[in-house]
Backbone as numpy.savetxt, mean C-alpha at the origin, in Angstrom:
# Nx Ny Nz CAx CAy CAz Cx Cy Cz
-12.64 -7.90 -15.26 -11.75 -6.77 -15.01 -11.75 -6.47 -13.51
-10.66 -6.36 -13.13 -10.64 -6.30 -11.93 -10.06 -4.17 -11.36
-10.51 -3.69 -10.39 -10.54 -1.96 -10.59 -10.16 -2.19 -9.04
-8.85 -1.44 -8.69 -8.33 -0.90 -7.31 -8.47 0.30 -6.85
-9.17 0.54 -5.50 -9.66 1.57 -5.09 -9.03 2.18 -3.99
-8.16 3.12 -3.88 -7.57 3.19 -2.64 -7.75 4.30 -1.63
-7.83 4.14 -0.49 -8.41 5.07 0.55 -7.24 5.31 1.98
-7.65 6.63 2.70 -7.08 5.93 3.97 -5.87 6.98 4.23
-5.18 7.84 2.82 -4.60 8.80 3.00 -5.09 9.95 3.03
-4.17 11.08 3.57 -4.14 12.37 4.75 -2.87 13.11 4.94
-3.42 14.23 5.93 -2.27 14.95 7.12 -1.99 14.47 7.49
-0.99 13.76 8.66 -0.96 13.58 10.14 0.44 14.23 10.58
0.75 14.52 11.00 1.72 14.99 12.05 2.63 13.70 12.06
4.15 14.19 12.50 4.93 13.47 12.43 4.93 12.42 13.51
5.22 11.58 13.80 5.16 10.44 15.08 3.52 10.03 14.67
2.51 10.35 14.09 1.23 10.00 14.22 1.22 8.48 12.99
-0.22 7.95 12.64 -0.44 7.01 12.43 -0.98 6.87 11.10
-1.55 6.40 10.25 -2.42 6.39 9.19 -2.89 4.59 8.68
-3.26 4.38 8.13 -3.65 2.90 7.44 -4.22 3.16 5.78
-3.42 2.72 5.12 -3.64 2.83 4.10 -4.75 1.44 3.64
-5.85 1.35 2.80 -6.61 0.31 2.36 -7.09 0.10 0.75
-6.57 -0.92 0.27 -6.92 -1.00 -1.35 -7.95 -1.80 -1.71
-8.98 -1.44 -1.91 -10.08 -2.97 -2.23 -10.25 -3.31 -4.04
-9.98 -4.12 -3.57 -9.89 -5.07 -5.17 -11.28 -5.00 -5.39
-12.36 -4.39 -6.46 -13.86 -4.90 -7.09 -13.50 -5.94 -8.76
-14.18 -6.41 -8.81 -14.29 -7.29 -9.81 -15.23 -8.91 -9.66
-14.95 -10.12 -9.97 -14.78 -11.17 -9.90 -14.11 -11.98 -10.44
-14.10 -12.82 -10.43 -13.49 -14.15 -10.54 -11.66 -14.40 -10.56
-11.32 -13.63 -9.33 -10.28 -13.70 -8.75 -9.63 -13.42 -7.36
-8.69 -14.09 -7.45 -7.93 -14.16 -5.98 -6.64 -13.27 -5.84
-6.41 -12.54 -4.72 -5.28 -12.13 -4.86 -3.70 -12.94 -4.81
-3.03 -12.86 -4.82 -1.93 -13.83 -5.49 -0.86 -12.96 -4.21
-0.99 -11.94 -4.80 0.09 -10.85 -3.77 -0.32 -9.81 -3.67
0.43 -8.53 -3.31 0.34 -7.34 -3.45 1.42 -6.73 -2.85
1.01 -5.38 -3.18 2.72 -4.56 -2.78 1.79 -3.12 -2.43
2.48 -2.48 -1.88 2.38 -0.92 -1.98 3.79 -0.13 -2.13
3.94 1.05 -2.97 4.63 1.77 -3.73 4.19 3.31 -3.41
5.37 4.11 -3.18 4.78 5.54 -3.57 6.06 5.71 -4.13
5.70 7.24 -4.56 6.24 8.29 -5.07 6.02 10.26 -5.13
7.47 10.24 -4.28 7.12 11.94 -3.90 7.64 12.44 -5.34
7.31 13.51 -5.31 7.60 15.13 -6.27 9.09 15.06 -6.35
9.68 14.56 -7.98 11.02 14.19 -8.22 11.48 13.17 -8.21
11.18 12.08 -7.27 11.73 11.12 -7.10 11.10 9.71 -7.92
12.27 8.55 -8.20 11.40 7.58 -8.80 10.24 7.20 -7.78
9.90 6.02 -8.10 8.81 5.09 -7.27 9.30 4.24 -6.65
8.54 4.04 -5.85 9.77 2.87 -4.60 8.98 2.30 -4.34
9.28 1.26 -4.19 8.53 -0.51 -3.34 8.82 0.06 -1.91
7.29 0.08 -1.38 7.61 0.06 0.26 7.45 -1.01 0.70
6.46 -1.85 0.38 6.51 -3.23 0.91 5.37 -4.43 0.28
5.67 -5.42 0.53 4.95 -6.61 -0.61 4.20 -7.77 -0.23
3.43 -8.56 -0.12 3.15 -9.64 0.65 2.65 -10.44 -0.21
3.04 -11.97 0.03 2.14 -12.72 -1.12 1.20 -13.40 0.20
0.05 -14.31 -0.68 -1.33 -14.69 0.12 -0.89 -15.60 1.00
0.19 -16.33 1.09 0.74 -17.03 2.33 1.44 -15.91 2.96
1.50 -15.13 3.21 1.65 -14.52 4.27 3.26 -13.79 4.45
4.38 -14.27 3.58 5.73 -13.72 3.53 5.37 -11.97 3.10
6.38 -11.51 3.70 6.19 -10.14 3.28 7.95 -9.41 3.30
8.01 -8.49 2.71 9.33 -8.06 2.66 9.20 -5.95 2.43
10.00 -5.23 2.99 9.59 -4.16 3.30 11.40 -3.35 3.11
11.18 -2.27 2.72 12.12 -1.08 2.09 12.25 -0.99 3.53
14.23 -0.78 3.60 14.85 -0.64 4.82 14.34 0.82 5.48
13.97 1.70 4.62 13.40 3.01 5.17 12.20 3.16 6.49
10.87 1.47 5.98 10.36 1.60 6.66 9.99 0.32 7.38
10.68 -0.48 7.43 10.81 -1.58 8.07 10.62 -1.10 9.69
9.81 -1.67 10.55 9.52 -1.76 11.94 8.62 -0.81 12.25
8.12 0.14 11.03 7.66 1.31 10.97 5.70 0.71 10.12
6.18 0.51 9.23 5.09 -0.08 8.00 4.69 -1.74 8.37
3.19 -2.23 8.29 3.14 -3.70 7.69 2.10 -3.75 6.73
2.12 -4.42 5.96 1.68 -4.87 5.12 0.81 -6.22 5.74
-0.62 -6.21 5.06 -1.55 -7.52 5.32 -2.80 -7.64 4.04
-3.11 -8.51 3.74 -3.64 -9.17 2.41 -5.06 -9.86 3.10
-6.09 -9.29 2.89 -7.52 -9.89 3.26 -8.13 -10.75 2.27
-7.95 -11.47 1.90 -8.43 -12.79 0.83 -9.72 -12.36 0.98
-10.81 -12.35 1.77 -12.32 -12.71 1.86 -12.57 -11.39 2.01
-12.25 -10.01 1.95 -12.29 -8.87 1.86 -12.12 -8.24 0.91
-11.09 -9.30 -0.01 -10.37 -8.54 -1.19 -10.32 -7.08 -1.10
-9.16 -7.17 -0.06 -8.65 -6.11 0.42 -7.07 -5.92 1.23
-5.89 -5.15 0.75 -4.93 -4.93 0.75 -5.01 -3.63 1.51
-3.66 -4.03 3.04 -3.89 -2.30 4.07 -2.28 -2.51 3.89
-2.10 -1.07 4.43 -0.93 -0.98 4.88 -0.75 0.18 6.07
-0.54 -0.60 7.13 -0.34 0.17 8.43 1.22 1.00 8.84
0.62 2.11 9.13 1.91 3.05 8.86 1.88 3.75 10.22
3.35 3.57 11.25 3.32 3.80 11.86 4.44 5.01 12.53
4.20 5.93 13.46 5.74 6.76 13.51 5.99 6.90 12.16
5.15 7.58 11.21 5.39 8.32 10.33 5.93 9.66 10.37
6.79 9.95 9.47 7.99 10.65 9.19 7.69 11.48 7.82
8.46 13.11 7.79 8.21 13.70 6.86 8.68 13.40 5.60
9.95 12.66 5.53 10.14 11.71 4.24 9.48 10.75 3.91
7.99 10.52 4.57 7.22 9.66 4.02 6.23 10.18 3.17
5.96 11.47 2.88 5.01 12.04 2.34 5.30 11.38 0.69
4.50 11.31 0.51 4.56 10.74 -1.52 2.76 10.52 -1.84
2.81 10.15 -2.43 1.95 9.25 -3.35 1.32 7.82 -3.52
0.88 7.29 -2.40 0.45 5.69 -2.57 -0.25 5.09 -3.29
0.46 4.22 -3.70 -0.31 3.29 -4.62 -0.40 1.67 -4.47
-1.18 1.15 -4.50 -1.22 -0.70 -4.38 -1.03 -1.09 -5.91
-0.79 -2.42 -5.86 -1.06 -3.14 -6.97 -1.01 -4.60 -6.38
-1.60 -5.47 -7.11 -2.69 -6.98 -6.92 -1.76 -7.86 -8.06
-1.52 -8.61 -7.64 -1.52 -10.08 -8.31 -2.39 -11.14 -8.59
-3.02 -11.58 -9.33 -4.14 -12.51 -9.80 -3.65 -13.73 -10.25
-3.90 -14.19 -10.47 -3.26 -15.96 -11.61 -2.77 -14.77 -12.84
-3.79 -14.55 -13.25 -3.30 -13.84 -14.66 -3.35 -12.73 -15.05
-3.01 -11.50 -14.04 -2.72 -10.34 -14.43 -2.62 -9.43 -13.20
-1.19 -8.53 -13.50 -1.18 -7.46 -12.22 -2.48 -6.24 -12.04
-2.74 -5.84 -11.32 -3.71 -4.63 -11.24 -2.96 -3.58 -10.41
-3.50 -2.39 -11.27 -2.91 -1.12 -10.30 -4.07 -0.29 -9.94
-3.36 0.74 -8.77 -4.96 1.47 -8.36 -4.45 3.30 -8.71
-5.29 3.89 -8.30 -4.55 5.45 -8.37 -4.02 6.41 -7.82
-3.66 5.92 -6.48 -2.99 6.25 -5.62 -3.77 7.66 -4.36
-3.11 7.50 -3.48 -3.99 8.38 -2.70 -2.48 9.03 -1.72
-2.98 10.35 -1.55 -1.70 11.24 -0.99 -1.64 10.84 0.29
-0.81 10.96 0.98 -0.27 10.95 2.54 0.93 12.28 2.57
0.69 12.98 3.43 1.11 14.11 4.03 1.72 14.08 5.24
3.46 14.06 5.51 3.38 14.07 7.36 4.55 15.70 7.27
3.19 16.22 8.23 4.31 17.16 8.81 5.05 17.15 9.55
5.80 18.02 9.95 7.08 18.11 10.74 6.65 19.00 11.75
């Protein structure tokens, strides 16, 4: 069984910074991909951005040049660097993992940007 732990959200002020980090515990697996997703108060859930273990990644026009996404194989660990954050970024983060044989989700951790 594999259990996602996620850390790394906060306040920050608008224009400021944060890094979001998901660590995969378990064994006997590799990550395959991953994504991060939030969701504010009302709204569905949105794909912010995705990466598989070779390294392609693809990112929601909202935060493209803003957000990256990176996949630590030997860390088993998933970040997501958030940058010039904005008050429409406030939601709900969450990761989820790709394995050979099964997605994993974690429980998300708040991010807050004021204005």
């Amino acid at each position: 069984q594999v259990r996602l732990m996620e850390s790394g959200g906060g306040l920050v002020q608008a224009g400021g910074s944060l890094r979001l980090s998901c660590v995969a515990s378990g064994s006997g697996f590799t990550i395959k991909g991953a994504s991060w997703y939030r969701q504010a108060p009302g709204n569905d859930r949105e794909l912010v951005a995705d990466a598989s273990a070779r390294g392609n990644t693809k990112y929601a026009d909202s935060v493209k040049g803003r957000f990256t996404i990176s996949i630590d194989n030997a860390a088993n660990t998933v970040y997501l660097q958030m940058n010039n954050l904005k008050p429409e970024d406030t939601a709900v983060y969450s990761c989820s993992i790709a394995t050979m044989y099964n997605d994993y989700w974690g429980q998300g951790t708040q991010v807050t940007v004021s204005s």
